[in-house]
Amino acid sequence: MMYTDRAEAGRALALDLDYLRARNPLVLGLPRGGVPVAAEIASALGADLDVVPVRKLGVPGQPELAMGAIGENDITVLNEQVIDRMEITPADIASVRQQEQIELQRRARRWRRRDPISRRGRLVIIVDDGMATGATAEAACRVVAAEHPSAIVVAVPVAAPEAVVRVGSVADDVVARVGMRLGGVGAAYSDFHQLTDGEVSRLLA
């Protein structure tokens, strides 16, 4: 176990990101789990905080295993290795994508600001509570890149090495504090509870 909870992880990760303070970063959390991590980073750096809604496409019957992810503006990222290994069909992908698109839109409506913070020309730090495959972080990077930021940094408290490599192809830098071992992202936390919509709203308020 490495972190008590996501807030502690965010405070630890903020130390590694302090070098970006002077560049007026915009911190974007991936809801729900990335938001408490992002909130601590934004507080430590004196930075703006917002969200970038994305949704993991879970393998049918094994929803925690990502076969891809989706983001706003019809962004879709697929994990071909998982799709091939699990013999996922195009119909499976379409079905899961349709379901997750509904939740993506719901989250975007709930947490989007009335006056969204522009990402154009900003250094954007995309934050999640961890990366197993990197699919959701990659989708977030592609959504943000379309808005022409000055640079994209992905920051996570824990990540699998292959996820860092994957996301490194679409981000300017990846800051991962701890390499993930067997057991998944949740194994890095004592408290890895499923956040409620209310918790996320309070952190963003």
PDB file of C-alpha atoms in Angstrom:
ATOM      1  CA  MET A   1       0.000   0.000   0.000  1.00  0.00           C
ATOM      2  CA  MET A   2       1.425   3.392  -0.994  1.00  0.00           C
ATOM      3  CA  TYR A   3      -1.279   6.019  -0.332  1.00  0.00           C
ATOM      4  CA  THR A   4      -3.922   6.424   2.348  1.00  0.00           C
ATOM      5  CA  ASP A   5      -6.381   7.915  -0.155  1.00  0.00           C
ATOM      6  CA  ARG A   6      -6.559   9.969  -3.353  1.00  0.00           C
ATOM      7  CA  ALA A   7      -6.064  13.255  -1.511  1.00  0.00           C
ATOM      8  CA  GLU A   8      -2.767  12.084  -0.048  1.00  0.00           C
ATOM      9  CA  ALA A   9      -1.722  10.855  -3.482  1.00  0.00           C
ATOM     10  CA  GLY A  10      -2.517  14.280  -4.935  1.00  0.00           C
ATOM     11  CA  ARG A  11      -0.412  16.063  -2.333  1.00  0.00           C
ATOM     12  CA  ALA A  12       2.515  13.753  -3.026  1.00  0.00           C
ATOM     13  CA  LEU A  13       2.168  14.136  -6.799  1.00  0.00           C
ATOM     14  CA  ALA A  14       1.993  17.931  -6.471  1.00  0.00           C
ATOM     15  CA  LEU A  15       5.585  17.918  -5.223  1.00  0.00           C
ATOM     16  CA  ASP A  16       6.703  16.436  -8.538  1.00  0.00           C
ATOM     17  CA  LEU A  17       4.745  19.067 -10.470  1.00  0.00           C
ATOM     18  CA  ASP A  18       5.901  22.150  -8.584  1.00  0.00           C
ATOM     19  CA  TYR A  19       8.278  23.013 -11.429  1.00  0.00           C
ATOM     20  CA  LEU A  20       5.194  23.872 -13.527  1.00  0.00           C
ATOM     21  CA  ARG A  21       3.786  26.410 -11.057  1.00  0.00           C
ATOM     22  CA  ALA A  22       5.178  29.438 -12.887  1.00  0.00           C
ATOM     23  CA  ARG A  23       3.544  28.386 -16.174  1.00  0.00           C
ATOM     24  CA  ASN A  24      -0.006  29.072 -14.933  1.00  0.00           C
ATOM     25  CA  PRO A  25      -1.226  25.494 -15.485  1.00  0.00           C
ATOM     26  CA  LEU A  26      -4.818  24.367 -15.907  1.00  0.00           C
ATOM     27  CA  VAL A  27      -5.425  21.144 -13.966  1.00  0.00           C
ATOM     28  CA  LEU A  28      -8.050  18.794 -15.409  1.00  0.00           C
ATOM     29  CA  GLY A  29      -9.270  15.828 -13.373  1.00  0.00           C
ATOM     30  CA  LEU A  30     -10.766  12.711 -14.936  1.00  0.00           C
ATOM     31  CA  PRO A  31     -14.059  12.118 -13.101  1.00  0.00           C
ATOM     32  CA  ARG A  32     -14.670  10.621 -10.842  1.00  0.00           C
ATOM     33  CA  GLY A  33     -11.485   9.208  -9.272  1.00  0.00           C
ATOM     34  CA  GLY A  34      -9.064  11.716 -10.737  1.00  0.00           C
ATOM     35  CA  VAL A  35     -10.851  14.755  -9.326  1.00  0.00           C
ATOM     36  CA  PRO A  36      -9.693  14.496  -5.668  1.00  0.00           C
ATOM     37  CA  VAL A  37      -6.122  13.979  -6.885  1.00  0.00           C
ATOM     38  CA  ALA A  38      -6.438  16.947  -9.241  1.00  0.00           C
ATOM     39  CA  ALA A  39      -8.003  19.148  -6.541  1.00  0.00           C
ATOM     40  CA  GLU A  40      -4.979  18.706  -4.285  1.00  0.00           C
ATOM     41  CA  ILE A  41      -2.598  19.468  -7.155  1.00  0.00           C
ATOM     42  CA  ALA A  42      -4.510  22.583  -8.178  1.00  0.00           C
ATOM     43  CA  SER A  43      -4.557  23.798  -4.573  1.00  0.00           C
ATOM     44  CA  ALA A  44      -0.818  23.221  -4.133  1.00  0.00           C
ATOM     45  CA  LEU A  45       0.091  24.939  -7.402  1.00  0.00           C
ATOM     46  CA  GLY A  46      -2.446  27.765  -7.119  1.00  0.00           C
ATOM     47  CA  ALA A  47      -3.877  26.574 -10.436  1.00  0.00           C
ATOM     48  CA  ASP A  48      -7.286  26.553 -12.099  1.00  0.00           C
ATOM     49  CA  LEU A  49      -9.247  23.284 -11.728  1.00  0.00           C
ATOM     50  CA  ASP A  50     -11.721  21.738 -14.155  1.00  0.00           C
ATOM     51  CA  VAL A  51     -12.684  18.307 -15.505  1.00  0.00           C
ATOM     52  CA  VAL A  52     -12.310  16.457 -18.792  1.00  0.00           C
ATOM     53  CA  PRO A  53     -15.035  13.786 -18.993  1.00  0.00           C
ATOM     54  CA  VAL A  54     -13.940  10.453 -20.474  1.00  0.00           C
ATOM     55  CA  ARG A  55     -15.321   6.932 -20.117  1.00  0.00           C
ATOM     56  CA  LYS A  56     -13.550   3.628 -20.099  1.00  0.00           C
ATOM     57  CA  LEU A  57     -14.896   0.946 -22.443  1.00  0.00           C
ATOM     58  CA  GLY A  58     -14.847  -2.134 -20.237  1.00  0.00           C
ATOM     59  CA  VAL A  59     -14.645  -5.670 -21.581  1.00  0.00           C
ATOM     60  CA  PRO A  60     -18.079  -7.350 -21.413  1.00  0.00           C
ATOM     61  CA  GLY A  61     -18.166  -9.412 -18.235  1.00  0.00           C
ATOM     62  CA  GLN A  62     -14.924  -7.790 -17.011  1.00  0.00           C
ATOM     63  CA  PRO A  63     -15.787  -4.081 -16.868  1.00  0.00           C
ATOM     64  CA  GLU A  64     -12.598  -3.132 -14.975  1.00  0.00           C
ATOM     65  CA  LEU A  65     -10.470  -4.283 -17.917  1.00  0.00           C
ATOM     66  CA  ALA A  66     -10.324  -1.502 -20.496  1.00  0.00           C
ATOM     67  CA  MET A  67     -10.644  -2.379 -24.155  1.00  0.00           C
ATOM     68  CA  GLY A  68     -10.636   1.345 -24.919  1.00  0.00           C
ATOM     69  CA  ALA A  69     -12.103   4.680 -23.927  1.00  0.00           C
ATOM     70  CA  ILE A  70     -14.226   7.503 -25.290  1.00  0.00           C
ATOM     71  CA  GLY A  71     -14.192  11.255 -24.854  1.00  0.00           C
ATOM     72  CA  GLU A  72     -16.220  14.204 -26.024  1.00  0.00           C
ATOM     73  CA  ASN A  73     -16.240  15.225 -29.686  1.00  0.00           C
ATOM     74  CA  ASP A  74     -16.494  11.575 -30.797  1.00  0.00           C
ATOM     75  CA  ILE A  75     -13.004  10.671 -29.559  1.00  0.00           C
ATOM     76  CA  THR A  76     -12.560   6.877 -29.394  1.00  0.00           C
ATOM     77  CA  VAL A  77      -9.380   5.058 -28.355  1.00  0.00           C
ATOM     78  CA  LEU A  78      -9.152   1.268 -28.625  1.00  0.00           C
ATOM     79  CA  ASN A  79      -6.765  -1.156 -26.946  1.00  0.00           C
ATOM     80  CA  GLU A  80      -6.146  -3.606 -29.767  1.00  0.00           C
ATOM     81  CA  GLN A  81      -4.121  -5.994 -27.612  1.00  0.00           C
ATOM     82  CA  VAL A  82      -7.004  -6.469 -25.177  1.00  0.00           C
ATOM     83  CA  ILE A  83      -9.539  -6.691 -28.012  1.00  0.00           C
ATOM     84  CA  ASP A  84      -7.541  -9.421 -29.747  1.00  0.00           C
ATOM     85  CA  ARG A  85      -6.744 -11.345 -26.571  1.00  0.00           C
ATOM     86  CA  MET A  86     -10.334 -11.310 -25.327  1.00  0.00           C
ATOM     87  CA  GLU A  87     -11.793 -11.940 -28.815  1.00  0.00           C
ATOM     88  CA  ILE A  88     -13.977  -8.833 -28.630  1.00  0.00           C
ATOM     89  CA  THR A  89     -16.241  -8.337 -31.642  1.00  0.00           C
ATOM     90  CA  PRO A  90     -17.105  -5.011 -33.318  1.00  0.00           C
ATOM     91  CA  ALA A  91     -20.673  -5.540 -32.086  1.00  0.00           C
ATOM     92  CA  ASP A  92     -19.390  -5.836 -28.497  1.00  0.00           C
ATOM     93  CA  ILE A  93     -17.475  -2.590 -28.854  1.00  0.00           C
ATOM     94  CA  ALA A  94     -20.458  -0.776 -30.373  1.00  0.00           C
ATOM     95  CA  SER A  95     -22.778  -1.961 -27.599  1.00  0.00           C
ATOM     96  CA  VAL A  96     -20.461  -0.893 -24.764  1.00  0.00           C
ATOM     97  CA  ARG A  97     -19.665   2.390 -26.491  1.00  0.00           C
ATOM     98  CA  GLN A  98     -23.362   3.238 -26.801  1.00  0.00           C
ATOM     99  CA  GLN A  99     -23.919   2.614 -23.089  1.00  0.00           C
ATOM    100  CA  GLU A 100     -20.888   4.614 -22.007  1.00  0.00           C
ATOM    101  CA  GLN A 101     -21.743   7.509 -24.332  1.00  0.00           C
ATOM    102  CA  ILE A 102     -24.910   8.084 -22.306  1.00  0.00           C
ATOM    103  CA  GLU A 103     -22.931   8.282 -19.054  1.00  0.00           C
ATOM    104  CA  LEU A 104     -20.288  10.491 -20.677  1.00  0.00           C
ATOM    105  CA  GLN A 105     -22.936  12.999 -21.722  1.00  0.00           C
ATOM    106  CA  ARG A 106     -24.540  12.917 -18.275  1.00  0.00           C
ATOM    107  CA  ARG A 107     -21.240  13.681 -16.569  1.00  0.00           C
ATOM    108  CA  ALA A 108     -20.396  16.443 -19.016  1.00  0.00           C
ATOM    109  CA  ARG A 109     -23.747  18.125 -18.342  1.00  0.00           C
ATOM    110  CA  ARG A 110     -23.358  17.802 -14.584  1.00  0.00           C
ATOM    111  CA  TRP A 111     -19.820  19.098 -14.183  1.00  0.00           C
ATOM    112  CA  ARG A 112     -19.240  21.453 -17.105  1.00  0.00           C
ATOM    113  CA  ARG A 113     -18.936  25.045 -15.973  1.00  0.00           C
ATOM    114  CA  ARG A 114     -21.322  27.671 -17.286  1.00  0.00           C
ATOM    115  CA  ASP A 115     -18.222  29.534 -18.443  1.00  0.00           C
ATOM    116  CA  PRO A 116     -15.728  26.778 -19.326  1.00  0.00           C
ATOM    117  CA  ILE A 117     -12.065  27.544 -18.762  1.00  0.00           C
ATOM    118  CA  SER A 118     -10.388  27.818 -22.151  1.00  0.00           C
ATOM    119  CA  ARG A 119      -7.617  25.312 -22.790  1.00  0.00           C
ATOM    120  CA  ARG A 120      -6.234  27.159 -25.805  1.00  0.00           C
ATOM    121  CA  GLY A 121      -2.648  28.230 -25.242  1.00  0.00           C
ATOM    122  CA  ARG A 122      -2.583  26.850 -21.667  1.00  0.00           C
ATOM    123  CA  LEU A 123      -0.272  24.293 -20.159  1.00  0.00           C
ATOM    124  CA  VAL A 124      -2.772  21.561 -19.261  1.00  0.00           C
ATOM    125  CA  ILE A 125      -2.118  18.938 -16.576  1.00  0.00           C
ATOM    126  CA  ILE A 126      -4.432  15.933 -17.000  1.00  0.00           C
ATOM    127  CA  VAL A 127      -4.811  13.986 -13.751  1.00  0.00           C
ATOM    128  CA  ASP A 128      -6.245  10.585 -12.852  1.00  0.00           C
ATOM    129  CA  ASP A 129      -5.904   8.358  -9.794  1.00  0.00           C
ATOM    130  CA  GLY A 130      -3.878   5.837 -11.804  1.00  0.00           C
ATOM    131  CA  MET A 131      -3.282   4.286 -15.212  1.00  0.00           C
ATOM    132  CA  ALA A 132      -3.548   0.576 -15.920  1.00  0.00           C
ATOM    133  CA  THR A 133      -3.776   0.566 -19.724  1.00  0.00           C
ATOM    134  CA  GLY A 134      -3.628   4.317 -20.382  1.00  0.00           C
ATOM    135  CA  ALA A 135      -6.691   4.261 -22.643  1.00  0.00           C
ATOM    136  CA  THR A 136      -8.728   6.838 -20.715  1.00  0.00           C
ATOM    137  CA  ALA A 137      -5.764   9.184 -20.317  1.00  0.00           C
ATOM    138  CA  GLU A 138      -5.029   8.891 -24.031  1.00  0.00           C
ATOM    139  CA  ALA A 139      -8.648   9.758 -24.849  1.00  0.00           C
ATOM    140  CA  ALA A 140      -8.427  12.787 -22.539  1.00  0.00           C
ATOM    141  CA  CYS A 141      -5.217  13.904 -24.243  1.00  0.00           C
ATOM    142  CA  ARG A 142      -6.849  13.703 -27.659  1.00  0.00           C
ATOM    143  CA  VAL A 143      -9.861  15.717 -26.493  1.00  0.00           C
ATOM    144  CA  VAL A 144      -7.640  18.437 -25.023  1.00  0.00           C
ATOM    145  CA  ALA A 145      -5.195  18.464 -27.959  1.00  0.00           C
ATOM    146  CA  ALA A 146      -8.051  19.436 -30.293  1.00  0.00           C
ATOM    147  CA  GLU A 147      -8.368  22.681 -28.304  1.00  0.00           C
ATOM    148  CA  HIS A 148      -4.730  23.687 -28.973  1.00  0.00           C
ATOM    149  CA  PRO A 149      -3.097  23.923 -25.534  1.00  0.00           C
ATOM    150  CA  SER A 150       0.544  25.007 -25.325  1.00  0.00           C
ATOM    151  CA  ALA A 151       1.469  21.625 -23.823  1.00  0.00           C
ATOM    152  CA  ILE A 152      -0.113  18.564 -22.201  1.00  0.00           C
ATOM    153  CA  VAL A 153       1.305  16.858 -19.116  1.00  0.00           C
ATOM    154  CA  VAL A 154      -0.358  13.709 -17.781  1.00  0.00           C
ATOM    155  CA  ALA A 155       0.153  13.188 -14.041  1.00  0.00           C
ATOM    156  CA  VAL A 156      -0.878  10.116 -12.056  1.00  0.00           C
ATOM    157  CA  PRO A 157       0.136   8.723  -8.659  1.00  0.00           C
ATOM    158  CA  VAL A 158       0.518   5.163  -9.997  1.00  0.00           C
ATOM    159  CA  ALA A 159       0.855   3.671 -13.476  1.00  0.00           C
ATOM    160  CA  ALA A 160       1.787   0.538 -15.359  1.00  0.00           C
ATOM    161  CA  PRO A 161       4.955   0.994 -17.453  1.00  0.00           C
ATOM    162  CA  GLU A 162       3.132   0.153 -20.687  1.00  0.00           C
ATOM    163  CA  ALA A 163       0.508   2.823 -19.906  1.00  0.00           C
ATOM    164  CA  VAL A 164       3.247   5.436 -19.496  1.00  0.00           C
ATOM    165  CA  VAL A 165       4.666   4.488 -22.896  1.00  0.00           C
ATOM    166  CA  ARG A 166       1.249   4.645 -24.530  1.00  0.00           C
ATOM    167  CA  VAL A 167       0.285   8.019 -23.100  1.00  0.00           C
ATOM    168  CA  GLY A 168       3.757   9.376 -23.769  1.00  0.00           C
ATOM    169  CA  SER A 169       2.983   9.164 -27.477  1.00  0.00           C
ATOM    170  CA  VAL A 170       0.185  11.753 -27.174  1.00  0.00           C
ATOM    171  CA  ALA A 171       1.363  13.914 -24.226  1.00  0.00           C
ATOM    172  CA  ASP A 172       4.370  16.197 -23.965  1.00  0.00           C
ATOM    173  CA  ASP A 173       5.308  14.624 -20.641  1.00  0.00           C
ATOM    174  CA  VAL A 174       4.048  11.918 -18.273  1.00  0.00           C
ATOM    175  CA  VAL A 175       4.657  12.181 -14.532  1.00  0.00           C
ATOM    176  CA  ALA A 176       3.919   8.907 -12.721  1.00  0.00           C
ATOM    177  CA  ARG A 177       5.040   8.782  -9.118  1.00  0.00           C
ATOM    178  CA  VAL A 178       4.941   5.014  -8.538  1.00  0.00           C
ATOM    179  CA  GLY A 179       5.256   2.113 -10.964  1.00  0.00           C
ATOM    180  CA  MET A 180       2.302  -0.259 -10.702  1.00  0.00           C
ATOM    181  CA  ARG A 181       2.863  -3.864  -9.741  1.00  0.00           C
ATOM    182  CA  LEU A 182       0.397  -6.739  -9.773  1.00  0.00           C
ATOM    183  CA  GLY A 183      -2.961  -5.933  -8.226  1.00  0.00           C
ATOM    184  CA  GLY A 184      -4.041  -2.917 -10.237  1.00  0.00           C
ATOM    185  CA  VAL A 185      -4.435   0.752  -9.408  1.00  0.00           C
ATOM    186  CA  GLY A 186      -6.626   0.155  -6.344  1.00  0.00           C
ATOM    187  CA  ALA A 187      -3.862  -1.837  -4.661  1.00  0.00           C
ATOM    188  CA  ALA A 188      -1.912   1.421  -4.244  1.00  0.00           C
ATOM    189  CA  TYR A 189      -4.578   2.875  -1.909  1.00  0.00           C
ATOM    190  CA  SER A 190      -5.909   2.019   1.531  1.00  0.00           C
ATOM    191  CA  ASP A 191      -9.123   3.893   0.663  1.00  0.00           C
ATOM    192  CA  PHE A 192     -10.107   3.474  -2.993  1.00  0.00           C
ATOM    193  CA  HIS A 193     -13.861   3.904  -2.620  1.00  0.00           C
ATOM    194  CA  GLN A 194     -16.123   4.714  -5.556  1.00  0.00           C
ATOM    195  CA  LEU A 195     -16.701   8.466  -5.409  1.00  0.00           C
ATOM    196  CA  THR A 196     -20.236   9.809  -5.612  1.00  0.00           C
ATOM    197  CA  ASP A 197     -21.381  12.605  -7.901  1.00  0.00           C
ATOM    198  CA  GLY A 198     -21.809  14.747  -4.806  1.00  0.00           C
ATOM    199  CA  GLU A 199     -18.203  14.282  -3.703  1.00  0.00           C
ATOM    200  CA  VAL A 200     -16.965  15.341  -7.125  1.00  0.00           C
ATOM    201  CA  SER A 201     -19.264  18.375  -7.191  1.00  0.00           C
ATOM    202  CA  ARG A 202     -18.016  19.507  -3.766  1.00  0.00           C
ATOM    203  CA  LEU A 203     -14.390  19.240  -4.853  1.00  0.00           C
ATOM    204  CA  LEU A 204     -15.067  21.293  -7.974  1.00  0.00           C
ATOM    205  CA  ALA A 205     -17.132  23.940  -6.177  1.00  0.00           C
TER     206      ALA A 205
END
